[in-house]
Amino acid sequence: MADMATLVIDDLHVSIGDKPILKGLSLTMKQGERHVLMGANGSGKSTLAYALMGHPSYDVTSGSVTLDGEDLLALEPNERAKLGLFLAFQNPKEIPGVSVSNFLRQAAQSVRGEKISLRDFSRSMSANMKQLDMKPEFARRYLNDGFSGGERKRCEMLQLLTLAPRIAILDETDSGLDIQMRQLVADVVLAQHERTGFLVVTHYEDVVQQMQPDYVHIMTDGRIQMTGGIELAERLTAEKSWDWVAEEA
Amino acid sequence: MARPVNAETDQHDELRALRGDYAEKYGFHDDRVNVFETKRGLTEDIVREISAIKDEPAWMLEKRLEGLRHFLATPMPNWGGDLTGINFDEITYYVKASAQAETAWEDVPDDIKRTFDRLGVPEAERSALLGGVGAQYDSEVVYHSLKAQWEEQGVLFLSPEEAVQNHPDLVQEHFGKIIPYADNKFAALNTAVWSGGSFIYVPPGVHVDIPLQAYFRINTANAGQFERTLIIADEGSFVHYVEGCTAPIYSKDSLHSAVVEIVVKRGARVRYSTIQNWSNNVYNLVTKRAVAYADATMEWVDANLGSKLTMKYPAVVMLEPGAHGEVLSIAFAGAGQHQDAGSKMVHAAPNTTSRIISKSISKDGGRSTYRGLCKVYPGCTGVKANVVCDALLLDDKARSDTYPYMEVEEKQVDIGHEASVSRVGEEQLFYLMSRGLDEDAAIGMIVNGFIEPIVKELPMEYAVEMNRLIELQMEGSVG
Ligand SMILES: Nc1ncnc2c1ncn2[C@@H]1O[C@H](COP(=O)(O)OP(=O)(O)OP(=O)(O)O)[C@@H](O)[C@H]1O
Ligand SMILES: [Mg+2]
């Protein structure tokens, strides 16, 4: 791949209302790399994901985020998507009355900035759905409306495959998935690794093992405290607590 | 019939390509010298004059005069919308733009023809999607046609004036029987000064399986349009009638006050679809009612996008067992608009069923009201009725109210009612924008999804038209 996209997060501080959540978070990741982010409940992992994507309630009070040198923080969420950033939501929203296929096509057209013929779109959608072991009828259902937890997560992955981002954040996409689906998601991530850099948020070591990440980051209290390899996830399993992170950081 | 409109169609792109604003698309008017118009204001002389122009039999003039007397004696309704802006003395009640109704498009006067061309009316007919077309310009029907295939089977699709002349028995049997002149002030007014509209008769067992369409256009400033429609679906027949309407943008208000009466005989089915897109200076005060006999089905699909004030509550009176009534309605109220719409379901026989789905969208201080009545007479056991009304508010200035009246005088019935008010949520918007949609496209997608359960009931072309009109409304360019 000629120009590998680079996401640089530098000393990021984010508040919700008056409450500081991220307190100086730094992380650099490239297209083609896999990063895992682990951390205590409430430590700010989803906050990081939302702030990167541009959620209006998340206030960036200082720090910077660039994608290939471009200031992400100055952009609307849709413009960030067009630059190649993607977030698989921990809790995807329902949009009643809007079919999955209609939504996906409009999203793909918006991100690529060009019209996609119905035929081309249908073909690639079928292939993507097959890859995720989804039934064709799924495309006609209304987006996330009445979806099971696992179906929502799978639908997020379908969006990822459709939009082919350069940097993708998966916010606990594994949670709520059965064992087979977890493996499937890991396979998709591995299959996409050349064109996409992944930041995978998870609580589970087995998911980390499946993802074979280049880096594992441990987050507590709004900051990345430690960066290493899979051994950090293994240590976490062994310790069953976060106390050692604070002691050793 | 159910078909997910926004699934796998090219529609969104078409919609974008078709963008424009109301002023340009519909808001223009023709500067023309009308063949005839009555003096402004309403008097008995004017009613007699209208009747004389139409060369009517005495019985019709008598009905008109009864209507006039009742209109004059009845105070303005004091509920619903604000009617104080209507000045009955300023209105021209009858405007005849062309000498006669033509059945060949070439014979329609050029400027009127151009207007309808611009609105796409003859195009729609040629496209073979329609079984017949009527076009009304101010007070008179200027064009009418019915495909030979239906004519041969005895279907009638005429102006009501023609029906009065050529089928007086049918007209006399039903005119004013479903909606008597005394029903309300505006029904009385319509009875007094009615002009134009449609008359449809479908013989027993005949299924007119492509829609008949009528297009209504007000051109003259300060004119009133008072069309009168009567549809009779004989036993076991089917017809789908579609009406559309637009008007120029004038600084002074116009009045549109129609009466639509429908008879659905045993085992027949009528669907009546309206896409109301009047300019924002039109008061739209319409009375619509159907009677349904044994095992008959009446469906109103009612979309109100335009007008300054609409007050309209399509009704179905179910007179015999097995009758079914249905209203699917969409209202969109933008700045300066009040859509006071809803429906009435009257269960006057056992084992009758009804369903109402109402969706309203309000933005920029627009106001939508759902006003509905579900009535069950004593002894009507086994009635099933369901009402769902959902309101979507696009901003903090928009307003929505719901008045669901229930008059149920029987215990062995099954009545359901749900109402919801929602706002376009920040989380939904963020989710869609994170997938590349800009804010307008994201709101548009949420709105289209909101009305999808109703739009999917419309034939494809109308569904596309509907989404396009909603998009125009979203841009706030109407009026
Ligand atoms: N909208 C909000 N209003 C107030 N506080 C919030 C809001 N969203 C998140 N928070 C708080 O911010 C902190 C970080 O939350 P966040 O969702 O980022 O945690 P997380 O690391 O993703 O946790 P989990 O592992 O449980 O998903 C928590 O204390 C949470 O309560
Ligand atoms: Mg989280």
CSV table of N, CA and C in Angstrom, one decimal, chain A residues 170-221:
chain,number,residue,atom,x,y,z
A,170,LEU,N,-13.3,-0.6,16.8
A,170,LEU,CA,-14.4,-1.5,17.2
A,170,LEU,C,-14.6,-1.4,18.7
A,171,ASP,N,-15.7,-0.8,19.1
A,171,ASP,CA,-16.0,-0.6,20.5
A,171,ASP,C,-16.8,-1.8,21.0
A,172,GLU,N,-16.1,-2.8,21.6
A,172,GLU,CA,-16.7,-4.0,22.1
A,172,GLU,C,-17.6,-4.7,21.2
A,173,THR,N,-17.2,-4.7,19.9
A,173,THR,CA,-18.0,-5.4,18.9
A,173,THR,C,-18.1,-6.9,19.3
A,174,ASP,N,-17.2,-7.4,20.1
A,174,ASP,CA,-17.3,-8.9,20.5
A,174,ASP,C,-18.3,-9.1,21.5
A,175,SER,N,-18.7,-8.1,22.3
A,175,SER,CA,-19.6,-8.4,23.4
A,175,SER,C,-21.0,-8.7,22.8
A,176,GLY,N,-21.6,-9.7,23.4
A,176,GLY,CA,-22.9,-10.1,22.9
A,176,GLY,C,-22.9,-11.1,21.7
A,177,LEU,N,-21.7,-11.4,21.2
A,177,LEU,CA,-21.6,-12.3,20.1
A,177,LEU,C,-21.3,-13.7,20.6
A,178,ASP,N,-21.9,-14.7,19.9
A,178,ASP,CA,-21.6,-16.1,20.3
A,178,ASP,C,-20.2,-16.4,19.8
A,179,ILE,N,-19.8,-17.6,20.2
A,179,ILE,CA,-18.4,-18.0,20.0
A,179,ILE,C,-18.0,-18.0,18.5
A,180,GLN,N,-18.9,-18.5,17.7
A,180,GLN,CA,-18.7,-18.6,16.3
A,180,GLN,C,-18.6,-17.2,15.6
A,181,MET,N,-19.5,-16.3,16.1
A,181,MET,CA,-19.5,-15.0,15.5
A,181,MET,C,-18.2,-14.2,15.9
A,182,ARG,N,-17.8,-14.4,17.1
A,182,ARG,CA,-16.5,-13.8,17.5
A,182,ARG,C,-15.4,-14.2,16.6
A,183,GLN,N,-15.3,-15.4,16.3
A,183,GLN,CA,-14.3,-15.9,15.4
A,183,GLN,C,-14.4,-15.2,14.0
A,184,LEU,N,-15.7,-15.1,13.6
A,184,LEU,CA,-16.0,-14.6,12.3
A,184,LEU,C,-15.5,-13.1,12.2
A,185,VAL,N,-15.8,-12.4,13.3
A,185,VAL,CA,-15.4,-11.0,13.4
A,185,VAL,C,-13.8,-10.9,13.3
A,186,ALA,N,-13.2,-11.7,14.1
A,186,ALA,CA,-11.7,-11.7,14.1
A,186,ALA,C,-11.2,-12.0,12.7
A,187,ASP,N,-11.8,-13.0,12.0
A,187,ASP,CA,-11.4,-13.3,10.7
A,187,ASP,C,-11.5,-12.1,9.8
A,188,VAL,N,-12.7,-11.4,9.9
A,188,VAL,CA,-12.9,-10.2,9.1
A,188,VAL,C,-11.8,-9.2,9.3
A,189,VAL,N,-11.5,-9.0,10.6
A,189,VAL,CA,-10.5,-8.0,11.0
A,189,VAL,C,-9.1,-8.4,10.3
A,190,LEU,N,-8.8,-9.7,10.5
A,190,LEU,CA,-7.5,-10.2,9.9
A,190,LEU,C,-7.5,-10.0,8.4
A,191,ALA,N,-8.7,-10.4,7.8
A,191,ALA,CA,-8.7,-10.3,6.3
A,191,ALA,C,-8.6,-8.9,5.8
A,192,GLN,N,-9.0,-7.9,6.6
A,192,GLN,CA,-9.0,-6.5,6.2
A,192,GLN,C,-7.7,-5.8,6.6
A,193,HIS,N,-6.8,-6.5,7.2
A,193,HIS,CA,-5.7,-5.8,7.8
A,193,HIS,C,-4.9,-5.0,6.9
A,194,GLU,N,-4.8,-5.3,5.6
A,194,GLU,CA,-4.0,-4.5,4.7
A,194,GLU,C,-4.6,-3.1,4.4
A,195,ARG,N,-5.9,-3.1,4.4
A,195,ARG,CA,-6.4,-1.7,4.0
A,195,ARG,C,-6.9,-0.9,5.2
A,196,THR,N,-7.0,-1.6,6.4
A,196,THR,CA,-7.5,-0.9,7.5
A,196,THR,C,-6.6,-1.0,8.8
A,197,GLY,N,-6.5,0.1,9.5
A,197,GLY,CA,-5.9,0.0,10.8
A,197,GLY,C,-7.0,-0.1,11.8
A,198,PHE,N,-6.8,-1.1,12.8
A,198,PHE,CA,-7.9,-1.4,13.7
A,198,PHE,C,-7.5,-0.9,15.2
A,199,LEU,N,-8.5,-0.3,15.8
A,199,LEU,CA,-8.3,-0.1,17.3
A,199,LEU,C,-9.5,-0.9,17.9
A,200,VAL,N,-9.2,-2.0,18.5
A,200,VAL,CA,-10.2,-2.9,19.0
A,200,VAL,C,-10.3,-2.8,20.5
A,201,VAL,N,-11.5,-2.4,20.9
A,201,VAL,CA,-11.7,-2.3,22.3
A,201,VAL,C,-12.4,-3.6,22.8
A,202,THR,N,-11.8,-4.2,23.8
A,202,THR,CA,-12.4,-5.5,24.3
A,202,THR,C,-12.0,-5.7,25.7
A,203,HIS,N,-12.8,-6.6,26.4
A,203,HIS,CA,-12.4,-6.9,27.8
A,203,HIS,C,-11.9,-8.3,27.8
A,204,TYR,N,-11.8,-9.0,26.7
A,204,TYR,CA,-11.5,-10.5,26.8
A,204,TYR,C,-10.2,-10.9,26.1
A,205,GLU,N,-9.4,-11.7,26.9
A,205,GLU,CA,-8.1,-12.1,26.4
A,205,GLU,C,-8.3,-13.0,25.2
A,206,ASP,N,-9.3,-13.9,25.1
A,206,ASP,CA,-9.4,-14.8,24.0
A,206,ASP,C,-9.6,-14.0,22.7
A,207,VAL,N,-10.3,-12.8,22.8
A,207,VAL,CA,-10.5,-12.0,21.6
A,207,VAL,C,-9.2,-11.4,21.2
A,208,VAL,N,-8.4,-11.0,22.2
A,208,VAL,CA,-7.1,-10.5,21.9
A,208,VAL,C,-6.2,-11.5,21.2
A,209,GLN,N,-6.3,-12.7,21.7
A,209,GLN,CA,-5.6,-13.8,21.0
A,209,GLN,C,-6.0,-14.0,19.6
A,210,GLN,N,-7.3,-13.9,19.4
A,210,GLN,CA,-7.8,-14.1,18.0
A,210,GLN,C,-7.3,-13.0,17.1
A,211,MET,N,-7.2,-11.8,17.6
A,211,MET,CA,-6.9,-10.6,16.8
A,211,MET,C,-5.4,-10.5,16.5
A,212,GLN,N,-4.6,-11.2,17.2
A,212,GLN,CA,-3.2,-11.1,17.0
A,212,GLN,C,-2.7,-9.7,16.8
A,213,PRO,N,-2.9,-8.8,17.8
A,213,PRO,CA,-2.6,-7.4,17.6
A,213,PRO,C,-1.1,-7.1,17.6
A,214,ASP,N,-0.8,-6.0,17.0
A,214,ASP,CA,0.6,-5.5,17.1
A,214,ASP,C,0.9,-4.9,18.4
A,215,TYR,N,-0.1,-4.3,19.0
A,215,TYR,CA,0.0,-3.6,20.3
A,215,TYR,C,-1.2,-3.8,21.2
A,216,VAL,N,-1.0,-3.9,22.5
A,216,VAL,CA,-2.1,-3.9,23.4
A,216,VAL,C,-1.8,-2.7,24.3
A,217,HIS,N,-2.9,-1.9,24.5
A,217,HIS,CA,-2.8,-0.7,25.4
A,217,HIS,C,-3.7,-0.9,26.6
A,218,ILE,N,-3.3,-0.5,27.7
A,218,ILE,CA,-4.1,-0.7,28.9
A,218,ILE,C,-4.4,0.8,29.4
A,219,MET,N,-5.7,1.0,29.6
A,219,MET,CA,-6.2,2.3,29.9
A,219,MET,C,-6.8,2.3,31.3
A,220,THR,N,-6.4,3.2,32.2
A,220,THR,CA,-7.2,3.5,33.4
A,220,THR,C,-7.2,5.0,33.6
A,221,ASP,N,-8.3,5.4,34.1
A,221,ASP,CA,-8.5,6.8,34.5
A,221,ASP,C,-8.2,7.8,33.4
